[in-house]
PDB file of C-alpha atoms in Angstrom:
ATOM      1  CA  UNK U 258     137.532 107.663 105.375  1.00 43.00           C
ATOM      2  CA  UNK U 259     133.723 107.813 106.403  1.00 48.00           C
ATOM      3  CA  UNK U 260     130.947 106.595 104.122  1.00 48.00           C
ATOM      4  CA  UNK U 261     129.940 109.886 103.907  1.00 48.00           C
ATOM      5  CA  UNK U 262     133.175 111.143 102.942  1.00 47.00           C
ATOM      6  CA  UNK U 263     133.387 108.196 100.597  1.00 45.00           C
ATOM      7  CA  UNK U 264     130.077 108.779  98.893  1.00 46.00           C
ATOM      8  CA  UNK U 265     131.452 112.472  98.174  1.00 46.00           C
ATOM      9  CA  UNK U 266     134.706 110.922  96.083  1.00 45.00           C
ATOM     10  CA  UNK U 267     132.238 108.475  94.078  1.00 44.00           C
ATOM     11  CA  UNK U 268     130.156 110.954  92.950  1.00 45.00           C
ATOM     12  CA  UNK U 269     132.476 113.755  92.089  1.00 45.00           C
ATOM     13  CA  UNK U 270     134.365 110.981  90.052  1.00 41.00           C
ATOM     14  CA  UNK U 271     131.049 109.712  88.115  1.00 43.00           C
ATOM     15  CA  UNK U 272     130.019 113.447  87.635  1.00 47.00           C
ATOM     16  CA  UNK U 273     133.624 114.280  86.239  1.00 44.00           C
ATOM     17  CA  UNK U 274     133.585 111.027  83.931  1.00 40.00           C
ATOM     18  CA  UNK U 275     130.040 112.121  82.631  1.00 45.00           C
ATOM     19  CA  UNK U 276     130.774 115.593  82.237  1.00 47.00           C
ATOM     20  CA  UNK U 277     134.079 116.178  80.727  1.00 37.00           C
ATOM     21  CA  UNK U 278     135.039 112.441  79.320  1.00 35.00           C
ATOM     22  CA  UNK U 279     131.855 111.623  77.381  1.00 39.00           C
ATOM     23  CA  UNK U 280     130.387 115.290  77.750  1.00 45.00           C
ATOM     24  CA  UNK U 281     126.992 116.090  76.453  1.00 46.00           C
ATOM     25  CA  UNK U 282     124.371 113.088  76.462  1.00 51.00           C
ATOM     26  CA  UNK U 283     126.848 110.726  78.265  1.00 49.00           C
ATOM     27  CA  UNK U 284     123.773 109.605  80.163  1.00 50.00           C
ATOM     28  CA  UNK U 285     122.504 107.972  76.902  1.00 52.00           C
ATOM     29  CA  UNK U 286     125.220 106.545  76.290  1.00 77.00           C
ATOM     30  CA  UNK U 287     126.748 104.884  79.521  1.00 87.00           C
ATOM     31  CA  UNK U 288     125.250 102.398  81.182  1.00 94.00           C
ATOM     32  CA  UNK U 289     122.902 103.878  83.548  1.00 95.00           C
ATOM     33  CA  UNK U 290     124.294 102.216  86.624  1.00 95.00           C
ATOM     34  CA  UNK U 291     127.120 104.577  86.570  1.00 95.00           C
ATOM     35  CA  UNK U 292     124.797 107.657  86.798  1.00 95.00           C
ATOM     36  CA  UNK U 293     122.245 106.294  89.322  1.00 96.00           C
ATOM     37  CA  UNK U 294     124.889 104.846  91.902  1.00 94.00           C
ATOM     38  CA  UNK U 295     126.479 108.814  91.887  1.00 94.00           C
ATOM     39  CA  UNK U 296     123.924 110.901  93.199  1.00 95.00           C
ATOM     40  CA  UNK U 297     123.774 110.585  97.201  1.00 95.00           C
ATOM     41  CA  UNK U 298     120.448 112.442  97.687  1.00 96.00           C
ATOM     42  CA  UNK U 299     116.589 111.869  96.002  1.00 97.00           C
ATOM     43  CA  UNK U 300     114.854 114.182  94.393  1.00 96.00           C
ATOM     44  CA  UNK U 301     112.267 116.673  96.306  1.00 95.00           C
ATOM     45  CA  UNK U 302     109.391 115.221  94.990  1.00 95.00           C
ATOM     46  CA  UNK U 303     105.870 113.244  95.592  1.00 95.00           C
ATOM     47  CA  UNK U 304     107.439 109.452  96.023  1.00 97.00           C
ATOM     48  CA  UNK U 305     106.459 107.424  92.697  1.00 97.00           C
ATOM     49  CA  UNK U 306     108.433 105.003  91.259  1.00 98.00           C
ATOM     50  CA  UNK U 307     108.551 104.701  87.401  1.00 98.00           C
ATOM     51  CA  UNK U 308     109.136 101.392  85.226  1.00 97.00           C
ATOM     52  CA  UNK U 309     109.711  98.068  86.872  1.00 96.00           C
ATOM     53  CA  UNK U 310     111.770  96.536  89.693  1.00 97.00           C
ATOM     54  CA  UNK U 311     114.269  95.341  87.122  1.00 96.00           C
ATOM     55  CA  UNK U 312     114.317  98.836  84.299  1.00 96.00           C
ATOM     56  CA  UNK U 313     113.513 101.826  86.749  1.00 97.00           C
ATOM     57  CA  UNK U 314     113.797 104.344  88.831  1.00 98.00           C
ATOM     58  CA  UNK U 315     112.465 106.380  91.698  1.00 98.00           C
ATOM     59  CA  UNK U 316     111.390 109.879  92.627  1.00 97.00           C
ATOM     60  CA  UNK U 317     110.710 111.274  96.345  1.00 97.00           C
ATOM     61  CA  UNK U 318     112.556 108.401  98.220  1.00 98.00           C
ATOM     62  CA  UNK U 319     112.485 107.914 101.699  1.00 98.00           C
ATOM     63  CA  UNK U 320     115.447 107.351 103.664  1.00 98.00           C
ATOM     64  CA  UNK U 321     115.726 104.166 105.889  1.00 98.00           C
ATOM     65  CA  UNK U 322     117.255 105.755 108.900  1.00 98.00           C
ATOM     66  CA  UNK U 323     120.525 104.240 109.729  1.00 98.00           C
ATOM     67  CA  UNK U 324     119.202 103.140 113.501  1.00 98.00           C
ATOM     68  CA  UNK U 325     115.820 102.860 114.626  1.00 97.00           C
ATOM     69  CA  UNK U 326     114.174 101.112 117.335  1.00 97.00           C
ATOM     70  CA  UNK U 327     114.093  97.909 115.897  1.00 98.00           C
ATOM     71  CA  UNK U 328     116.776  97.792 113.232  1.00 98.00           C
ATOM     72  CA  UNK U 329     120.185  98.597 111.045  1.00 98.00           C
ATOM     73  CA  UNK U 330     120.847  99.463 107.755  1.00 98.00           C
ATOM     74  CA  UNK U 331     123.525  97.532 106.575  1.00 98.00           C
ATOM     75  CA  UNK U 332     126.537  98.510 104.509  1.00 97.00           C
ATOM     76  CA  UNK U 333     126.318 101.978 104.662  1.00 97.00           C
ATOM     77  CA  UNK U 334     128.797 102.820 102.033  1.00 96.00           C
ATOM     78  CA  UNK U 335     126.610 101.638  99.252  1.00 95.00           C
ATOM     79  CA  UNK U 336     124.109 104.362 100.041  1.00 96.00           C
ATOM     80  CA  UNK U 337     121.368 101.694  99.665  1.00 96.00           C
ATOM     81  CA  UNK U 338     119.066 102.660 102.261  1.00 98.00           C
ATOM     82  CA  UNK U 339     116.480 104.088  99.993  1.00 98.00           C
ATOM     83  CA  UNK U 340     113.211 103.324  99.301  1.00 98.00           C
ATOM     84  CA  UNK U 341     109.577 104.275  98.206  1.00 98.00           C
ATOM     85  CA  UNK U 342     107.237 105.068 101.547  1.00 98.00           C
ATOM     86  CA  UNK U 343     105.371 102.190 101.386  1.00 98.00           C
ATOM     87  CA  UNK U 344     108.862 100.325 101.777  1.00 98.00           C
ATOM     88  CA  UNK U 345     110.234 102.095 104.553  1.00 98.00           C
ATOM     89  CA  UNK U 346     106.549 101.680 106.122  1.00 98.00           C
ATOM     90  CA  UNK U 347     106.468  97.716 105.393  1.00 98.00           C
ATOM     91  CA  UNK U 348     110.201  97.455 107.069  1.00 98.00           C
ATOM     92  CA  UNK U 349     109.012  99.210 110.492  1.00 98.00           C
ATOM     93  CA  UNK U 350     106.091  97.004 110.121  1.00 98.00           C
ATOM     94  CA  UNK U 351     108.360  93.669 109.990  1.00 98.00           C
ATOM     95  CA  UNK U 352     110.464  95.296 112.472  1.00 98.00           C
ATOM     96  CA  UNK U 353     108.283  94.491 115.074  1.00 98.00           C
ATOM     97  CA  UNK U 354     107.006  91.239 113.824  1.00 97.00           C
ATOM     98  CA  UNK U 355     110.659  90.133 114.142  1.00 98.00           C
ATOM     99  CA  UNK U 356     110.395  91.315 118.179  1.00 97.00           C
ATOM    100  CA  UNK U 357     107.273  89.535 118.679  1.00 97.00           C
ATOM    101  CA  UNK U 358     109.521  86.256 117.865  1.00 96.00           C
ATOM    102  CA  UNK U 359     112.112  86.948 119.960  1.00 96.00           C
ATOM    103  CA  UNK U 360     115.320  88.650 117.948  1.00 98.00           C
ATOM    104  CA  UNK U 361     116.170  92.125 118.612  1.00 97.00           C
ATOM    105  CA  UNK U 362     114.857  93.430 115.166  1.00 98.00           C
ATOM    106  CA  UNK U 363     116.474  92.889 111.735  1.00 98.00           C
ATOM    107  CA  UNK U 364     119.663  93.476 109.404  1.00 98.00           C
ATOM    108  CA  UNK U 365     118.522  95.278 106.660  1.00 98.00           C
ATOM    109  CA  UNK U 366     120.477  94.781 103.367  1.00 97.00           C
ATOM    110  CA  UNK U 367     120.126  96.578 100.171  1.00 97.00           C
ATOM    111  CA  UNK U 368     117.150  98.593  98.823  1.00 98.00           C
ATOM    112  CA  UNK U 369     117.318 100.990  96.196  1.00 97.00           C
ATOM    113  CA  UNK U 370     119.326 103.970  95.375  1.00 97.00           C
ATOM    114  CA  UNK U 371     118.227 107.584  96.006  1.00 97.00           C
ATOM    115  CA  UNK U 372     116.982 107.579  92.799  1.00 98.00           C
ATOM    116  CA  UNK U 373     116.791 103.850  92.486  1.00 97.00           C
ATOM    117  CA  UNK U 374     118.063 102.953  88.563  1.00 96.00           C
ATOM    118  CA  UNK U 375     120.637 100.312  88.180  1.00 96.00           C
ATOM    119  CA  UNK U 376     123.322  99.329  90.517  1.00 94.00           C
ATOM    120  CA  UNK U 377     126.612  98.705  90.358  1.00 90.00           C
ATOM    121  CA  UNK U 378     127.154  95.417  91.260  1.00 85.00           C
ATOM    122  CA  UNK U 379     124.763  93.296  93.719  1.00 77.00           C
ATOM    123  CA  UNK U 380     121.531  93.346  91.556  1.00 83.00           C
ATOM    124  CA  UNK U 381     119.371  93.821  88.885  1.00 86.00           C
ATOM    125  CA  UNK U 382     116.457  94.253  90.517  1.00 91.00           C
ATOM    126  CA  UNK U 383     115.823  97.065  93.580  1.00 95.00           C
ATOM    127  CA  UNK U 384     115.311  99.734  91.103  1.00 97.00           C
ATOM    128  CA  UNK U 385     112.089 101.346  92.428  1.00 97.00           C
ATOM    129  CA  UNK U 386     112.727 101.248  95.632  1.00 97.00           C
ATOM    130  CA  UNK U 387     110.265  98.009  96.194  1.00 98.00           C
ATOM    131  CA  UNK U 388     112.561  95.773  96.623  1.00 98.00           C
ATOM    132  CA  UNK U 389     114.945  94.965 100.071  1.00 98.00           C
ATOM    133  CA  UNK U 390     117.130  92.555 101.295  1.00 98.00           C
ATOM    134  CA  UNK U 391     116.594  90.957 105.146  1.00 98.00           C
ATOM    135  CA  UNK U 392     119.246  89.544 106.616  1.00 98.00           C
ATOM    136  CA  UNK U 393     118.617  85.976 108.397  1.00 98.00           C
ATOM    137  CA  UNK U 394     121.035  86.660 110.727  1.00 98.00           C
ATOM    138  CA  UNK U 395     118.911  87.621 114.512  1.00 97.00           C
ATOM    139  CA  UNK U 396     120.322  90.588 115.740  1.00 97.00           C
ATOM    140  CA  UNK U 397     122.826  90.339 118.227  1.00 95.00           C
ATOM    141  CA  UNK U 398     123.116  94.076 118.512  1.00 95.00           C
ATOM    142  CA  UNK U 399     121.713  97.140 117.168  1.00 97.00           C
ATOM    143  CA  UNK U 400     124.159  99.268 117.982  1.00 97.00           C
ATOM    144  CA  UNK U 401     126.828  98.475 115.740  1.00 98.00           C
ATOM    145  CA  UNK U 402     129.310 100.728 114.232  1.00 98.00           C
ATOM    146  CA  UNK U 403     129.381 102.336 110.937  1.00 97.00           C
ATOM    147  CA  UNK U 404     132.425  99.899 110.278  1.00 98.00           C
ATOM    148  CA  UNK U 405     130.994  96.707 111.961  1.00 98.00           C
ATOM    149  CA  UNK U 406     128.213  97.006 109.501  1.00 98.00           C
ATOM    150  CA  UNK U 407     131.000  96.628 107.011  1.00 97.00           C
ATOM    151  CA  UNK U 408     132.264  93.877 108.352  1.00 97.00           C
ATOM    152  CA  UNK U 409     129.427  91.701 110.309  1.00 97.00           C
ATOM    153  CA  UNK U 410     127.959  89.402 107.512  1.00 97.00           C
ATOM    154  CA  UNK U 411     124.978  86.795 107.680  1.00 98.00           C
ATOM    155  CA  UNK U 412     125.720  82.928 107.511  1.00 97.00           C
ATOM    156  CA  UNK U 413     124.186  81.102 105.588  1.00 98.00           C
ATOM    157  CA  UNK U 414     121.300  78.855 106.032  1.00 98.00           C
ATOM    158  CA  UNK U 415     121.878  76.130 103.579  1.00 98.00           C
ATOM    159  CA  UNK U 416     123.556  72.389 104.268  1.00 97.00           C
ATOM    160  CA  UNK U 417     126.553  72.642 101.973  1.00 96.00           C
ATOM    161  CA  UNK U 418     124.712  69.883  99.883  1.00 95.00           C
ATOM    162  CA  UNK U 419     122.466  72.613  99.002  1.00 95.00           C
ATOM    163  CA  UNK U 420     119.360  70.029 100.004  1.00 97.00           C
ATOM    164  CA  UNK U 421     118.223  71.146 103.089  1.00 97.00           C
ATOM    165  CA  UNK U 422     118.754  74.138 105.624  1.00 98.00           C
ATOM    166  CA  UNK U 423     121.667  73.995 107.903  1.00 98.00           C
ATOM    167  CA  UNK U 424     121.502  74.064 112.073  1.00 97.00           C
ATOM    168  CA  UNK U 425     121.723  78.016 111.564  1.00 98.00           C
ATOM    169  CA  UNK U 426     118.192  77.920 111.051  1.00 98.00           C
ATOM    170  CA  UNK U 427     115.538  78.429 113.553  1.00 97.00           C
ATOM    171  CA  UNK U 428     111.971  77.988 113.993  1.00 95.00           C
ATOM    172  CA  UNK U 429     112.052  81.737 114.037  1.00 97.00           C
ATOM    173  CA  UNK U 430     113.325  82.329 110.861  1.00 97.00           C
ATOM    174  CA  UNK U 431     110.089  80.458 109.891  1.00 96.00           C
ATOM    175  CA  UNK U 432     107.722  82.793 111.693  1.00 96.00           C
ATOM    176  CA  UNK U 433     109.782  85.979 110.430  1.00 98.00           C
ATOM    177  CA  UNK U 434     109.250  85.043 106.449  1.00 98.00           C
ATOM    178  CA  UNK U 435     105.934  83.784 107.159  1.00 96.00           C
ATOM    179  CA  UNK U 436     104.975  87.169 108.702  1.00 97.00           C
ATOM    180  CA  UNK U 437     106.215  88.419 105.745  1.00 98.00           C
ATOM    181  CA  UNK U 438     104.495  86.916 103.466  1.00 97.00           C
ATOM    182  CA  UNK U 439     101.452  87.389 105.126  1.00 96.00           C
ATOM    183  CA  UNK U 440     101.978  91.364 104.543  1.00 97.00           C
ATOM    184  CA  UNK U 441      99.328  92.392 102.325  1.00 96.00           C
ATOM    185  CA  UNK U 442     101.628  95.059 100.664  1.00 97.00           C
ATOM    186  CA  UNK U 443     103.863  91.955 100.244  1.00 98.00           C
ATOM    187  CA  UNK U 444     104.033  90.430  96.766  1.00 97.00           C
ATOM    188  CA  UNK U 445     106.639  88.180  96.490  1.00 98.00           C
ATOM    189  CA  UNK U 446     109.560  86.707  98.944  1.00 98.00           C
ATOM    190  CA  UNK U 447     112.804  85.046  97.261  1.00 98.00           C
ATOM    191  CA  UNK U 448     114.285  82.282  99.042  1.00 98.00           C
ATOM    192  CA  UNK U 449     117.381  79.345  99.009  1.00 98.00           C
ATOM    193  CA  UNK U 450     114.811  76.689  97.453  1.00 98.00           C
ATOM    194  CA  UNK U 451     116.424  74.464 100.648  1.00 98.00           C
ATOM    195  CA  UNK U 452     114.677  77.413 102.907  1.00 98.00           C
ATOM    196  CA  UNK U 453     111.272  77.055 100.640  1.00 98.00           C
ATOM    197  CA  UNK U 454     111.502  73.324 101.220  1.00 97.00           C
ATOM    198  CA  UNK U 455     111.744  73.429 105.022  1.00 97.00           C
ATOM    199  CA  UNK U 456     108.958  75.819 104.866  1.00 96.00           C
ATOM    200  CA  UNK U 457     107.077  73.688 103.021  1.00 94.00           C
ATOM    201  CA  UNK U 458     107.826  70.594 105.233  1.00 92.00           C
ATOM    202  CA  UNK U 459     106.990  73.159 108.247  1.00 90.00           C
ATOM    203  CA  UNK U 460     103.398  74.119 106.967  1.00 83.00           C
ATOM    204  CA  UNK U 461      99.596  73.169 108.522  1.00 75.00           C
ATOM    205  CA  UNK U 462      97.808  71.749 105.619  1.00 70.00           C
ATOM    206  CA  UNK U 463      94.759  73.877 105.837  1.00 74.00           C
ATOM    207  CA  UNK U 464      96.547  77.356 105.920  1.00 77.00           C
ATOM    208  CA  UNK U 465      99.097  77.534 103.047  1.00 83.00           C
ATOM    209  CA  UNK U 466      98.027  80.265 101.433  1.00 88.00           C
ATOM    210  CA  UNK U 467     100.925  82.895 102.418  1.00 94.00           C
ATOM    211  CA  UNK U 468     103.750  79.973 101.149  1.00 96.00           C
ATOM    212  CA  UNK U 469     102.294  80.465  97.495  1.00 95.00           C
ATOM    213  CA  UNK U 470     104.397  83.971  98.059  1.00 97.00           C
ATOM    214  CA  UNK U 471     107.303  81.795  98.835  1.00 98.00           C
ATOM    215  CA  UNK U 472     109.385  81.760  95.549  1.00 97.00           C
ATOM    216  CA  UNK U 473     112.614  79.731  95.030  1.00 97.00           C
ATOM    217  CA  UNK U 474     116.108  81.223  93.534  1.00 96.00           C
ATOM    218  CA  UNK U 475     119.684  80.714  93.093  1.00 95.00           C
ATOM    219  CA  UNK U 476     121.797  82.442  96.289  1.00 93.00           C
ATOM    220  CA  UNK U 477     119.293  83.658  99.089  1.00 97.00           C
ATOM    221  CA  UNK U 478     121.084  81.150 101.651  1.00 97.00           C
ATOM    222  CA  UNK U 479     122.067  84.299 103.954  1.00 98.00           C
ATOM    223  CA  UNK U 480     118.811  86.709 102.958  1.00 98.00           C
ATOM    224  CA  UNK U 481     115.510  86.647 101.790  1.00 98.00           C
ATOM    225  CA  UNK U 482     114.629  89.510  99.159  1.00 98.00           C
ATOM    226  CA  UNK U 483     111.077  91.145  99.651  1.00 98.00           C
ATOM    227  CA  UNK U 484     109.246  93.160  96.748  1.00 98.00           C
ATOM    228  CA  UNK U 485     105.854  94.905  97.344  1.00 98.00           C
ATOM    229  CA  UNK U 486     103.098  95.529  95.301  1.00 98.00           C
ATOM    230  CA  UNK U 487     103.038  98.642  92.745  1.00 97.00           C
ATOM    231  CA  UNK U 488     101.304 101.428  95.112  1.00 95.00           C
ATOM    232  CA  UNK U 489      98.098 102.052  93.349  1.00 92.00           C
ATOM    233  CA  UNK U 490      97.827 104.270  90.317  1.00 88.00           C
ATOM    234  CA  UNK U 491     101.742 104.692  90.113  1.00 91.00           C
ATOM    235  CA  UNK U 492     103.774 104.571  87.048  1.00 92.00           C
ATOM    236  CA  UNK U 493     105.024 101.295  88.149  1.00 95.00           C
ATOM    237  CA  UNK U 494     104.836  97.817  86.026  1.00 93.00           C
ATOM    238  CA  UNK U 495     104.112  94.944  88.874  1.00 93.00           C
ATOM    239  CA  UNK U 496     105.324  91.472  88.642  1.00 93.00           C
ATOM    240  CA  UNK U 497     102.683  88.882  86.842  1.00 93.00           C
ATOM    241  CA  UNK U 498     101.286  87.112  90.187  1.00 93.00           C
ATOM    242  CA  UNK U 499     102.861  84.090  91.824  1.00 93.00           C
ATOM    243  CA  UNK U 500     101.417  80.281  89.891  1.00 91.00           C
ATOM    244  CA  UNK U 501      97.979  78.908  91.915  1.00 92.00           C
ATOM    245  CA  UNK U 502      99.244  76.801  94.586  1.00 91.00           C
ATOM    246  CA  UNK U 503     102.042  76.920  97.350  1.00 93.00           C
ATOM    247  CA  UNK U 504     104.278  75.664  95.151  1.00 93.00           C
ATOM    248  CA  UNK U 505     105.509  73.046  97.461  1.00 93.00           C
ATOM    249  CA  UNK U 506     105.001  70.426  94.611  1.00 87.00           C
ATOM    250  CA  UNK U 507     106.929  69.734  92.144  1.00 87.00           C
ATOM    251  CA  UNK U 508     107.785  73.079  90.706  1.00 89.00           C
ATOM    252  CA  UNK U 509     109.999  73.019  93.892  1.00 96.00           C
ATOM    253  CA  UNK U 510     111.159  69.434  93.394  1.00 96.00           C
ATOM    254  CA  UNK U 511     113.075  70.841  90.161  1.00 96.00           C
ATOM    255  CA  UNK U 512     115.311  73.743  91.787  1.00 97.00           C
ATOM    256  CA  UNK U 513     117.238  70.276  93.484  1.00 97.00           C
ATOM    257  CA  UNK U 514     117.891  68.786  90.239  1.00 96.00           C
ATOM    258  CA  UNK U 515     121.537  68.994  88.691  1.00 95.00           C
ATOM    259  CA  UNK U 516     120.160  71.319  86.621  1.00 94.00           C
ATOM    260  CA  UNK U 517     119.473  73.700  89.126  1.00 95.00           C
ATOM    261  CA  UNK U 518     121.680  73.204  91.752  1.00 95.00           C
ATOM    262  CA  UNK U 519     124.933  72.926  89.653  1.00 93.00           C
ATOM    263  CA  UNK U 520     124.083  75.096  86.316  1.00 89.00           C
ATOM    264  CA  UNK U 521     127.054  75.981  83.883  1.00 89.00           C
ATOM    265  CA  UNK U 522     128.852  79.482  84.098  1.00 88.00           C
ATOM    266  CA  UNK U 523     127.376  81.804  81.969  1.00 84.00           C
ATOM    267  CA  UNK U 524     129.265  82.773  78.552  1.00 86.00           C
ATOM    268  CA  UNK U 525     130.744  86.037  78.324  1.00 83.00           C
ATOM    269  CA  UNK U 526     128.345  86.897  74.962  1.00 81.00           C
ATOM    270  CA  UNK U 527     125.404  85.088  77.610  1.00 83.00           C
ATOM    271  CA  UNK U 528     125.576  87.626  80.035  1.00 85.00           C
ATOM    272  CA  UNK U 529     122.542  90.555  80.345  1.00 87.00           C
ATOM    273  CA  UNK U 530     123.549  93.415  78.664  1.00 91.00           C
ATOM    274  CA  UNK U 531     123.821  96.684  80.235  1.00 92.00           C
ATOM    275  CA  UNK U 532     120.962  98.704  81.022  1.00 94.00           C
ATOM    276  CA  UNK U 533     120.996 101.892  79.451  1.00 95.00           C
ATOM    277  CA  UNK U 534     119.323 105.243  80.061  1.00 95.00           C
ATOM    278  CA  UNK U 535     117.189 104.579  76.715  1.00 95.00           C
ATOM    279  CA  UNK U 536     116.431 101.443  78.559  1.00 95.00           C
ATOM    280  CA  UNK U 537     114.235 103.005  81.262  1.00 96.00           C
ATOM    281  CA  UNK U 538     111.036 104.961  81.264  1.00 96.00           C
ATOM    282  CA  UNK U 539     111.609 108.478  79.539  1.00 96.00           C
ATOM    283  CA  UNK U 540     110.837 109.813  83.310  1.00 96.00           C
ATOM    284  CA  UNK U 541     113.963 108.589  84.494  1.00 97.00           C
ATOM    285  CA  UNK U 542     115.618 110.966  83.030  1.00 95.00           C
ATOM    286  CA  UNK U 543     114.024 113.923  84.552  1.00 96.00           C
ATOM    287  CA  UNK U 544     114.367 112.070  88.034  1.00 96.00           C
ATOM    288  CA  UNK U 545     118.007 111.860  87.445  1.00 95.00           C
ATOM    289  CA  UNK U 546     118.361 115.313  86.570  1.00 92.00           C
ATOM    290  CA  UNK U 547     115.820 117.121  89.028  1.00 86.00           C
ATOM    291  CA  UNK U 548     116.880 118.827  92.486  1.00 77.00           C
TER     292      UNK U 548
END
């Protein structure tokens, strides 16, 4: 079966669940993942996202193509390769960034829905179409198959201490994240906090200022996540801005603690609750439901 032909099945079976097993209002009462990750297309509208990368959605996405000159989408059957503009903008940007370095382009994970709103599994966050993943694994081809970009994955980066990056990583994959960061649409990068170490060991003491973008969390051995700024007099909540400093200190010397590195599972009655349509900005609604 194609992902196209996949895509088809999901949503007819979310739209039959919604419809006929909860029937009227069962967006307000299912968790909103369910309704987000079944429409294939976005709406025909000016792009704006609504809400924030983590309770959100978004109208008038843009479509990552599949190929381009300088890149993949990954994983097509998740119909992830949606974003706002400014996104899709910032990825051809990076594209060639990558090039001047010396890989073929980039791997380019998960970004939002067509609508954006919750996902199924994967994340809480990508929600308004701000958000993608980049995969640190260099390009050895860009022109893969539907199904070897179901099967190709990215290795990870990270010593299996979790202390310091592995021999996987390159002096490239330092000038790709820097590049990044140095992005003015760019307002945060997540990282392995082994990756923001070697960065940090890496820097020239009188030009840190892009590392301060450089934030550690749990996972990101295999991908970095990047999230852009709130476009300018959107309906979009941005992130509080990354501490003074470029955090190479010791707010980095605790993410290799026990603590950190080994924390307990969560509880079952620990775990984030669902989010809900009455979770979102009342505009989500109309996004979900407009042509």
């Amino acid at each position: 079966m194609t992902p196209t032909a996949r895509r088809a099945g999901r949503a007819l079976i979310f739209t039959l669940i919604l419809s006929s097993a909860f029937g009227a209002g069962a967006q307000n009462e299912q968790p909103a993942k369910f309704a987000f990750s079944a429409i294939d297309a976005p709406t025909n509208a000016v792009p704006a996202p609504f809400g924030g990368y983590a309770a959100g959605c978004l109208a008038g996405a843009a479509q990552l193509p599949e190929t381009g000159p300088r890149w993949q989408a990954m994983r097509l059957s998740r119909n992830r390769n949606w974003g706002h503009p400014d996104m899709i903008a910032f990825i051809e940007r990076l594209s060639r960034a990558a090039q001047a370095v010396g890989w073929a382009g980039l791997y380019v994970g998960d970004i939002s829905h067509p609508r954006g709103g919750p996902m199924v599994s994967s994340h809480r966050s990508h929600q308004i179409g701000l958000d993608a993943d980049i995969w640190l694994r260099a390009p050895g081809s860009l022109k893969l198959s539907a199904a070897e970009r179901e099967k190709i994955n990215s290795p990870s980066m990270v010593a299996a201490s979790r202390l310091q990056v592995n021999g996987n990583w390159t002096g490239a994959h330092s000038e790709v994240i820097e590049a990044t960061a140095r992005d003015e649409a760019v307002a945060r990068i997540f990282v392995n906090a082994a990756i923001k170490r070697r960065l940090c060991r890496d820097r020239t003491e009188d030009d840190t200022d892009w590392l301060r973008k450089v934030r550690p969390w749990w996972g990101h051995d295999s991908h970095f996540h990047v999230r852009l700024h709130c476009p300018e007099a959107s309906a979009c909540t941005d992130q509080e801005p990354p501490p003074e400093g470029d955090g190479c200190n010791e707010e980095l010397d605790w993410w290799f603690t026990d603590e950190a590195l080994y924390p307990p599972p969560r509880a079952p009655e620990d775990q984030p609750p669902e989010i809900m349509m009455a979770d979102l900005p009342a505009a989500c609604q109309g996004v979900l439901e407009r042509e």
